[in-house]
């Protein structure tokens, strides 16, 4: 077991190295969400948004941090894993004694590490340049929410990777799912009094719960330290509300467990396009020589 | 002791019988070549032995394991070099080798392996900058880093230029001298001839012939061909046995014989008596290529 843990650690380092040498991935995960923060603060000004009870940056920094974490785990993990499969790297790994779970743990561990960096970077910039406050009382719940969310989105990334045929489709599929959902999940726009169907839509998917569980931890006016089932949304009238992560964690966990189960079941190690082409080739040959 | 024992191996994809009942035995320390055209079932067979594919039926025993269930202990004792190059392009050569070395319980020394495949000067460069041949050598390095008892090489030199092939052959000869059992697939006759102790020719999912590269297809006992050019000799003067073999357009005489020694004695005695030099005199055995083409063609017709 000690040896296996060392291997997990080594695989995480190995994947990290590859990540840093793929500048596009590093840019989209770490820098891209920061650009939104700078942009939003410049566009809207960093004054208090009355309906929310916090400044622009205090709202956006955690929301965009979650967005960065989701792209590090969901988008990146799905894309990188599908490309590695196309290139035959997964198949080669499968032919070595490295247990499959360790390889996957290496990829997931690396993705969560990058998500950690994305979140840390975002919050640090927020604190240093935009007066974002950290609430000590909710800190542990925020960390737990982050870890659960990152793990859930990693599972979703692997689930999508197990469905799609090749790496070329991965960015399209992940972005076409993540971006629209981000718009109904309070990432880019805090929607006030949305139509019911839009709110329901947001409530179904895990991203809004990730944003709420992590983001509300940075709302100084909310009471509680997060450890209860459901809270109370901030109200302009009372000037307060209650922070709770229970329900959010539960919804995310349902998605995560389902995704992990299906990914384990349908995950493929062989290049898919290749295999179909091979079969087609063999079939044509069989047909021509039969005739 | 046999490293690989395969009995009645079959792999069906629906109606298609990619592998249709194969028996083969590879002894320890032997270099064994599976020779066949594309789509003959070579790669499918090898991938079943590697544990990459699940067979439809048959028995497979490799190093005392069933590859389908051998798992980690089995994979610690084999090395696989796949047909397709599959490398993390952004890593450096030595980084890749170190990472793979850590996976095995008793890996070879990294510097030694880099030396064996001749990549000393490339050890700190990114994999993406390597040439195709160098990338295949790195693949080979990753295949042997775990110090395997058995190495699978699936078409190790396909797409190589002639000098890269010679280099690869040299490497495989080195592996042989390390006492490794090697199962290789190829569709190059000369490669099988150069590298293998024994060859099995596979066509349409079946083994159609097996033996040493020297004896396969009855090469050593088949008819030899004796040829020479007519030159200035009057065809009427030819000895009787040669007259029928004359091609009037090319003026080449071709004689098939089971006893080339005796025939040559008669033929040369006749020529010396008349003071004739036999132009372009040659004795030929059917090449492995001839045998291969005949065997794979037979099976397609059947």
XYZ file of C-alpha atoms in Angstrom:
593
model
C 0.000 0.000 0.000
C 2.871 2.352 0.810
C 4.288 1.687 -2.593
C 0.935 2.368 -4.256
C 0.584 5.701 -2.480
C 4.059 6.647 -3.646
C 2.967 5.748 -7.179
C -0.138 7.930 -6.853
C 2.045 10.836 -5.742
C 4.443 10.220 -8.594
C 1.614 10.042 -11.144
C 0.196 13.338 -9.880
C 3.594 14.978 -10.313
C 3.863 13.463 -13.778
C 0.488 14.852 -14.835
C 1.315 18.236 -13.300
C 4.463 18.405 -15.384
C 2.483 17.719 -18.542
C -0.070 20.365 -17.527
C 2.563 23.068 -17.124
C 3.998 22.214 -20.494
C 0.613 22.648 -22.167
C 0.309 26.443 -21.966
C -3.218 26.544 -23.414
C -4.613 24.466 -20.573
C -2.708 26.504 -17.992
C -4.009 29.754 -19.496
C -7.658 28.735 -19.583
C -7.592 27.323 -16.087
C -5.602 29.968 -14.248
C -5.606 33.215 -16.214
C -8.914 33.197 -18.091
C -11.172 33.372 -14.966
C -8.943 36.164 -13.599
C -9.600 38.174 -16.746
C -13.324 38.002 -15.991
C -12.738 39.325 -12.484
C -10.719 42.265 -13.785
C -13.307 42.878 -16.492
C -16.364 42.709 -14.229
C -14.786 44.923 -11.588
C -13.931 47.461 -14.290
C -17.350 47.285 -15.984
C -19.570 47.324 -12.916
C -17.271 49.140 -10.526
C -16.353 47.567 -7.211
C -19.180 49.096 -5.162
C -21.637 47.150 -3.082
C -24.388 45.459 -5.088
C -27.390 46.209 -2.889
C -29.450 43.153 -3.724
C -26.504 40.917 -2.806
C -25.119 42.822 0.108
C -21.487 42.515 -1.097
C -19.110 44.263 -3.486
C -18.734 43.171 -7.111
C -15.409 41.461 -6.418
C -16.645 39.859 -3.188
C -19.386 38.211 -5.248
C -17.414 37.424 -8.390
C -14.078 36.234 -6.975
C -15.492 33.061 -5.363
C -17.942 32.460 -8.238
C -15.173 32.730 -10.836
C -12.854 30.695 -8.615
C -15.438 27.918 -8.780
C -15.646 28.373 -12.528
C -11.842 27.980 -12.740
C -12.007 24.905 -10.534
C -14.710 23.418 -12.747
C -12.714 24.003 -15.910
C -9.580 22.520 -14.293
C -11.449 19.373 -13.356
C -14.323 18.972 -15.803
C -13.048 20.557 -19.045
C -9.324 19.864 -18.698
C -9.558 16.400 -17.275
C -12.047 15.332 -19.931
C -10.032 16.834 -22.781
C -6.616 15.646 -21.628
C -7.854 12.132 -20.906
C -9.616 11.807 -24.273
C -6.553 13.048 -26.136
C -4.319 10.643 -24.221
C -6.696 7.873 -25.227
C -6.580 8.931 -28.898
C -2.801 8.903 -28.765
C -2.744 5.358 -27.402
C -1.218 6.490 -24.105
C -4.051 4.987 -22.052
C -3.664 1.710 -23.880
C 0.066 1.692 -23.251
C -0.494 2.380 -19.554
C -3.006 -0.469 -19.433
C -0.251 -2.794 -20.646
C 1.979 -1.964 -17.681
C 1.609 -3.157 -14.089
C 0.376 0.303 -13.044
C -3.087 -0.364 -11.552
C -5.727 1.588 -13.504
C -7.012 3.242 -10.333
C -3.580 4.730 -9.661
C -3.372 6.193 -13.140
C -6.843 7.719 -12.792
C -6.026 8.912 -9.274
C -2.952 10.625 -10.735
C -5.032 12.453 -13.314
C -7.788 13.376 -10.855
C -5.280 14.394 -8.196
C -3.465 16.617 -10.665
C -6.737 18.210 -11.839
C -7.772 18.939 -8.248
C -4.338 20.389 -7.541
C -4.716 22.732 -10.529
C -8.211 23.647 -9.316
C -6.679 24.466 -5.927
C -4.165 26.751 -7.593
C -6.893 28.411 -9.680
C -9.003 29.097 -6.586
C -6.051 30.279 -4.507
C -4.859 32.581 -7.259
C -8.323 34.050 -7.785
C -8.940 34.656 -4.079
C -5.438 36.091 -3.592
C -5.886 38.576 -6.420
C -9.298 39.433 -4.994
C -7.869 40.048 -1.534
C -4.803 41.922 -2.739
C -6.400 44.191 -5.331
C -10.166 44.243 -4.829
C -10.636 44.228 -1.069
C -12.179 40.763 -0.921
C -12.703 39.601 2.672
C -12.222 36.102 4.038
C -14.668 34.981 6.712
C -12.799 32.896 9.284
C -15.908 31.200 10.705
C -16.876 29.632 7.355
C -13.390 28.782 6.149
C -13.497 25.039 6.847
C -16.909 24.651 5.190
C -15.553 26.522 2.171
C -12.591 24.159 1.890
C -14.852 21.120 2.217
C -17.224 22.525 -0.413
C -14.312 23.122 -2.740
C -12.943 19.593 -2.343
C -16.335 17.974 -2.858
C -17.085 20.188 -5.867
C -13.701 19.568 -7.491
C -14.063 15.803 -7.012
C -17.604 15.842 -8.440
C -16.564 17.812 -11.516
C -13.581 15.498 -12.001
C -15.966 12.536 -11.984
C -18.196 14.336 -14.488
C -15.174 15.019 -16.697
C -14.236 11.346 -16.712
C -17.846 10.396 -17.349
C -17.991 12.614 -20.449
C -14.593 11.241 -21.532
C -16.031 7.743 -21.367
C -18.881 8.711 -23.709
C -17.237 10.769 -26.425
C -15.410 9.143 -29.353
C -12.242 11.273 -29.393
C -10.307 14.205 -27.984
C -11.384 16.597 -30.723
C -14.943 16.560 -29.457
C -13.966 16.979 -25.791
C -13.581 20.798 -25.683
C -16.790 21.214 -27.684
C -18.843 18.921 -25.474
C -17.466 20.217 -22.181
C -17.768 23.887 -23.113
C -21.225 23.416 -24.607
C -22.332 21.957 -21.280
C -20.342 24.041 -18.783
C -20.889 27.527 -20.267
C -24.701 27.543 -20.609
C -25.021 26.010 -17.174
C -22.661 28.637 -15.798
C -25.110 31.325 -16.962
C -27.949 29.872 -14.911
C -25.669 29.106 -11.955
C -24.828 32.634 -10.734
C -21.304 32.497 -12.125
C -21.377 35.385 -14.585
C -24.616 37.116 -13.644
C -26.322 37.042 -10.265
C -29.837 36.692 -11.589
C -32.434 38.553 -9.533
C -35.934 37.055 -9.585
C -35.306 34.681 -12.466
C -38.188 32.863 -14.186
C -39.014 29.721 -12.240
C -37.936 27.345 -14.987
C -34.523 29.006 -15.185
C -34.068 28.775 -11.452
C -35.156 25.146 -11.458
C -32.758 24.410 -14.286
C -29.925 25.929 -12.281
C -30.954 23.992 -9.196
C -30.833 20.678 -11.025
C -27.218 20.967 -12.131
C -24.328 20.814 -9.675
C -22.548 24.038 -10.666
C -24.983 26.395 -8.925
C -24.632 24.350 -5.748
C -20.862 24.492 -6.033
C -20.998 28.282 -6.445
C -23.435 28.657 -3.546
C -21.619 26.343 -1.129
C -18.259 27.946 -1.809
C -19.368 31.515 -2.598
C -21.675 32.086 0.364
C -18.741 31.338 2.641
C -17.378 34.708 1.572
C -20.508 36.644 2.463
C -19.734 38.476 5.724
C -23.400 39.271 6.444
C -24.537 35.647 6.516
C -24.707 33.872 9.858
C -23.632 30.352 10.709
C -20.527 28.414 9.764
C -22.175 26.270 7.097
C -22.772 23.034 8.961
C -26.524 22.731 8.536
C -28.813 21.309 5.899
C -30.330 24.392 4.287
C -29.740 28.086 4.844
C -31.552 31.334 4.179
C -30.744 33.475 1.167
C -29.449 36.979 1.859
C -32.321 39.437 2.014
C -32.021 43.119 1.328
C -34.780 43.790 3.879
C -33.231 42.048 6.870
C -29.670 42.582 5.723
C -28.746 39.030 6.620
C -29.301 35.316 5.888
C -27.797 31.980 6.865
C -24.908 30.063 5.333
C -25.420 26.275 4.971
C -23.764 23.710 2.723
C -25.677 20.483 3.536
C -28.176 20.470 0.676
C -25.614 21.791 -1.826
C -23.150 19.064 -0.911
C -25.905 16.458 -1.183
C -26.928 17.509 -4.714
C -23.306 17.589 -5.857
C -22.655 14.198 -4.280
C -25.561 12.612 -6.162
C -24.101 13.860 -9.449
C -20.612 12.783 -8.444
C -21.538 9.274 -7.389
C -23.649 8.703 -10.514
C -20.894 10.074 -12.781
C -18.189 8.020 -11.079
C -20.285 4.867 -11.309
C -21.046 5.330 -15.014
C -17.481 6.394 -15.807
C -16.101 3.247 -14.173
C -18.516 1.200 -16.189
C -18.045 2.769 -19.596
C -14.497 4.062 -19.471
C -12.397 2.900 -22.434
C -8.637 2.607 -22.610
C -8.306 1.966 -26.333
C -8.370 4.636 -29.033
C -11.960 4.522 -30.277
C -11.707 5.824 -33.849
C -8.806 3.509 -34.401
C -10.675 0.468 -33.288
C -13.617 1.181 -35.542
C -11.318 1.782 -38.501
C -9.515 -1.480 -37.725
C -12.748 -3.391 -37.645
C -13.915 -1.819 -40.846
C -10.643 -2.670 -42.508
C -10.802 -6.282 -41.404
C -14.383 -6.546 -42.548
C -13.670 -5.145 -45.996
C -10.775 -7.500 -46.337
C -12.838 -10.458 -45.322
C -15.463 -9.441 -47.843
C -13.077 -8.910 -50.735
C -11.335 -12.210 -50.180
C -14.636 -14.033 -49.846
C -15.881 -12.761 -53.167
C 10.096 -24.668 -20.718
C 7.605 -22.897 -22.942
C 7.128 -19.161 -22.373
C 3.935 -19.096 -24.426
C 1.489 -21.925 -25.074
C -1.586 -21.189 -27.158
C -4.200 -23.803 -28.072
C -7.249 -23.300 -30.271
C -7.222 -19.522 -29.854
C -10.107 -17.738 -31.552
C -11.422 -14.189 -31.590
C -14.675 -13.475 -33.363
C -16.239 -10.083 -34.008
C -19.787 -11.046 -34.876
C -19.514 -12.961 -38.132
C -15.899 -12.053 -38.653
C -13.323 -14.574 -37.457
C -10.303 -12.364 -36.909
C -8.453 -15.250 -35.285
C -9.760 -18.668 -36.151
C -8.079 -21.412 -34.160
C -4.393 -20.790 -33.563
C -1.937 -23.134 -31.846
C 1.566 -22.028 -31.072
C 4.373 -22.594 -28.631
C 7.228 -20.212 -27.967
C 10.148 -21.525 -25.958
C 11.977 -19.482 -23.334
C 14.755 -17.377 -24.821
C 13.420 -17.804 -28.308
C 12.754 -15.044 -30.843
C 9.506 -15.972 -32.520
C 8.013 -14.095 -35.467
C 4.376 -14.020 -36.474
C 4.504 -13.215 -40.151
C 1.472 -12.252 -42.167
C -0.199 -9.627 -44.321
C -2.241 -6.763 -42.825
C -5.498 -7.951 -41.354
C -4.322 -11.557 -41.043
C -4.913 -11.630 -37.291
C -1.366 -11.013 -36.055
C -2.100 -7.993 -33.904
C -5.342 -9.438 -32.564
C -3.513 -12.618 -31.494
C -0.684 -10.697 -29.873
C -3.070 -8.330 -28.100
C -4.880 -11.305 -26.600
C -1.537 -12.598 -25.305
C -0.732 -9.124 -23.948
C -4.020 -9.021 -22.063
C -5.409 -6.142 -24.136
C -8.206 -8.192 -25.675
C -10.472 -10.925 -24.436
C -10.499 -14.081 -26.521
C -13.647 -15.792 -27.774
C -12.247 -19.213 -26.993
C -9.080 -21.256 -26.622
C -6.336 -21.631 -24.028
C -3.567 -19.119 -23.552
C -0.736 -19.588 -21.076
C 2.009 -16.992 -20.940
C 4.735 -17.359 -18.282
C 2.260 -19.449 -16.274
C -0.452 -16.740 -16.392
C -3.714 -16.409 -18.230
C -3.226 -12.929 -19.719
C -6.947 -12.160 -19.390
C -6.792 -12.514 -15.612
C -3.059 -12.180 -14.875
C -3.342 -8.526 -13.880
C -0.505 -6.737 -12.191
C 1.765 -9.727 -11.412
C 1.564 -10.780 -15.065
C 2.234 -7.299 -16.425
C 5.279 -6.964 -14.172
C 6.924 -9.711 -16.205
C 6.125 -8.630 -19.740
C 7.098 -5.670 -21.889
C 4.870 -4.405 -24.655
C 5.855 -2.285 -27.621
C 2.653 -1.428 -29.432
C 2.372 -0.875 -33.144
C 1.311 2.711 -32.656
C 3.739 5.164 -31.072
C 2.073 6.491 -27.911
C 4.164 9.018 -26.025
C 3.554 12.141 -23.948
C 5.037 14.602 -26.394
C 5.847 17.324 -23.887
C 7.974 15.151 -21.610
C 11.712 14.732 -21.862
C 13.118 11.335 -22.808
C 14.592 10.584 -19.389
C 11.472 11.824 -17.571
C 9.341 9.329 -19.451
C 11.761 6.475 -18.765
C 12.046 7.349 -15.055
C 8.262 7.472 -14.678
C 7.817 4.068 -16.272
C 10.733 2.618 -14.293
C 8.933 3.455 -11.045
C 5.958 1.314 -12.058
C 7.968 -1.929 -12.007
C 9.203 -3.718 -8.898
C 12.599 -4.603 -10.393
C 13.313 -2.125 -13.140
C 16.528 -1.896 -15.107
C 18.944 0.962 -14.633
C 17.675 4.008 -16.550
C 21.117 4.966 -17.884
C 21.727 1.421 -19.044
C 18.414 1.310 -20.923
C 19.066 4.689 -22.549
C 22.393 3.214 -23.645
C 20.829 0.035 -25.003
C 18.492 1.997 -27.284
C 21.158 4.552 -28.170
C 19.393 7.711 -26.996
C 22.231 9.060 -24.805
C 22.403 12.310 -26.715
C 18.655 12.827 -26.599
C 17.992 12.139 -22.946
C 17.119 15.708 -21.986
C 15.139 16.736 -25.069
C 11.371 16.840 -25.424
C 9.884 13.723 -26.971
C 8.104 15.747 -29.643
C 11.446 16.754 -31.139
C 12.558 13.145 -31.711
C 12.456 11.616 -35.177
C 10.060 8.745 -35.870
C 12.850 6.193 -35.508
C 14.044 7.730 -32.232
C 10.498 7.677 -30.871
C 10.255 3.961 -31.665
C 13.560 3.447 -29.841
C 12.107 5.241 -26.847
C 9.062 2.966 -27.065
C 11.454 0.037 -26.990
C 13.194 1.535 -23.947
C 9.843 1.787 -22.146
C 9.102 -1.805 -23.165
C 12.272 -3.160 -21.524
C 12.624 -0.793 -18.539
C 10.771 -3.256 -16.282
C 13.324 -5.977 -17.118
C 10.629 -8.256 -18.565
C 11.096 -11.958 -19.226
C 9.015 -11.683 -22.366
C 8.787 -8.810 -24.826
C 6.008 -8.293 -27.360
C 7.045 -6.261 -30.389
C 4.167 -5.454 -32.691
C 5.566 -4.475 -36.104
C 8.648 -2.865 -34.593
C 10.016 -1.397 -37.828
C 6.935 -0.574 -39.904
C 7.495 2.785 -41.564
C 11.259 2.822 -40.978
C 13.805 3.765 -43.601
C 16.381 1.054 -44.336
C 19.080 2.376 -42.021
C 16.641 2.833 -39.125
C 15.502 -0.754 -39.668
C 19.074 -2.008 -39.493
C 19.517 -0.124 -36.229
C 16.316 -1.569 -34.814
C 17.412 -5.039 -35.775
C 20.662 -4.466 -33.946
C 18.688 -3.487 -30.842
C 16.506 -6.567 -31.028
C 19.616 -8.722 -31.418
C 20.890 -7.080 -28.210
C 17.694 -8.039 -26.420
C 18.111 -11.594 -27.591
C 21.588 -11.673 -26.104
C 20.074 -10.564 -22.777
C 18.256 -13.900 -22.855
C 14.793 -12.429 -23.357
C 11.959 -14.266 -25.047
C 10.633 -12.115 -27.865
C 7.397 -12.440 -29.787
C 7.371 -10.115 -32.749
C 4.920 -9.548 -35.558
C 5.964 -8.294 -38.932
C 4.944 -8.294 -42.534
C 8.522 -8.072 -43.735
C 10.000 -11.399 -44.777
C 13.580 -10.220 -44.427
C 12.856 -9.047 -40.891
C 11.572 -12.458 -39.852
C 14.501 -14.083 -41.577
C 17.026 -11.831 -39.918
C 15.662 -11.834 -36.389
C 13.627 -14.930 -35.697
C 14.622 -18.374 -34.505
C 11.234 -19.599 -35.607
C 8.496 -18.191 -37.809
C 4.774 -18.842 -38.065
C 2.997 -17.593 -41.152
C -0.512 -16.419 -40.378
C -3.208 -15.726 -42.939
C -6.923 -15.144 -42.446
C -6.770 -15.937 -38.772
C -4.954 -19.231 -39.119
C -1.381 -20.408 -38.973
C -0.612 -21.831 -42.392
C 3.020 -22.781 -41.817
C 5.519 -22.894 -39.000
C 9.233 -23.567 -38.834
C 12.661 -21.979 -38.862
C 13.143 -19.179 -41.389
C 15.482 -21.604 -43.138
C 13.122 -24.538 -43.441
C 9.715 -22.913 -43.654
C 7.435 -24.043 -46.428
C 9.821 -26.908 -47.227
C 12.417 -24.465 -48.469
C 15.317 -26.755 -47.642
C 13.826 -29.749 -49.374
C 12.090 -28.041 -52.275
C 13.308 -27.903 -55.832
C 16.276 -25.737 -56.610
C 16.397 -23.620 -59.722
C 19.477 -23.628 -61.957
C 19.719 -20.792 -64.478
C 22.168 -19.618 -67.097
C 22.128 -17.570 -70.292
C 22.428 -19.151 -73.709
C 25.111 -16.767 -74.923
C 26.539 -17.683 -78.300
C 25.738 -21.371 -78.002
C 23.546 -22.977 -80.632
C 20.374 -24.192 -78.863
C 20.654 -27.459 -80.803
C 23.929 -28.211 -79.038
C 22.419 -27.961 -75.515
C 22.285 -31.161 -73.490
C 18.888 -32.781 -73.461
C 17.983 -31.821 -69.863
C 18.523 -28.146 -70.638
C 16.834 -27.879 -73.976
C 13.261 -27.920 -72.584
C 14.120 -25.122 -70.126
C 15.038 -22.590 -72.783
C 12.990 -19.441 -73.005
C 13.467 -18.397 -76.639
C 12.790 -14.694 -76.043
C 15.110 -14.099 -73.080
C 17.505 -16.889 -74.108
C 17.682 -17.947 -70.458
C 17.708 -21.636 -69.545
C 15.861 -22.550 -66.338
C 16.044 -26.061 -64.904
C 14.184 -27.249 -61.802
C 15.876 -30.052 -59.917
C 15.881 -31.969 -56.653
C 19.556 -32.806 -57.188
C 21.331 -29.604 -58.159
C 24.789 -30.999 -57.339
C 24.553 -33.858 -59.786
C 22.934 -31.679 -62.408
C 25.677 -29.058 -62.153
C 28.321 -31.718 -62.588
C 26.763 -32.906 -65.848
C 26.141 -29.384 -67.031
C 29.597 -28.013 -66.272
C 31.299 -31.115 -67.719
C 29.384 -30.542 -70.936
C 30.386 -26.878 -71.027
C 34.067 -27.492 -70.261
C 34.225 -30.187 -72.973
C 33.109 -27.596 -75.486
C 35.086 -24.723 -74.033
C 31.904 -22.756 -73.305
C 31.553 -20.307 -70.403
C 28.030 -20.519 -68.866
C 26.964 -16.901 -68.573
C 25.106 -15.825 -65.405
C 25.116 -19.320 -63.912
C 23.069 -19.377 -60.680
C 21.554 -21.917 -58.301
C 18.560 -20.591 -56.297
C 16.401 -21.817 -53.487
C 12.892 -20.378 -53.206
C 13.228 -17.273 -51.033
C 11.237 -16.849 -47.842
C 9.324 -14.243 -49.790
C 8.338 -16.797 -52.471
C 7.203 -19.199 -49.784
C 5.305 -16.493 -47.938
C 3.501 -15.289 -51.031
C 2.593 -18.850 -51.948
C 1.356 -19.676 -48.441
C -0.714 -16.549 -47.944
C -2.120 -16.845 -51.464
C -3.067 -20.517 -50.965
C -5.066 -19.641 -47.931
C -6.863 -16.774 -49.629
C -7.853 -19.045 -52.488
C -9.023 -21.647 -49.990
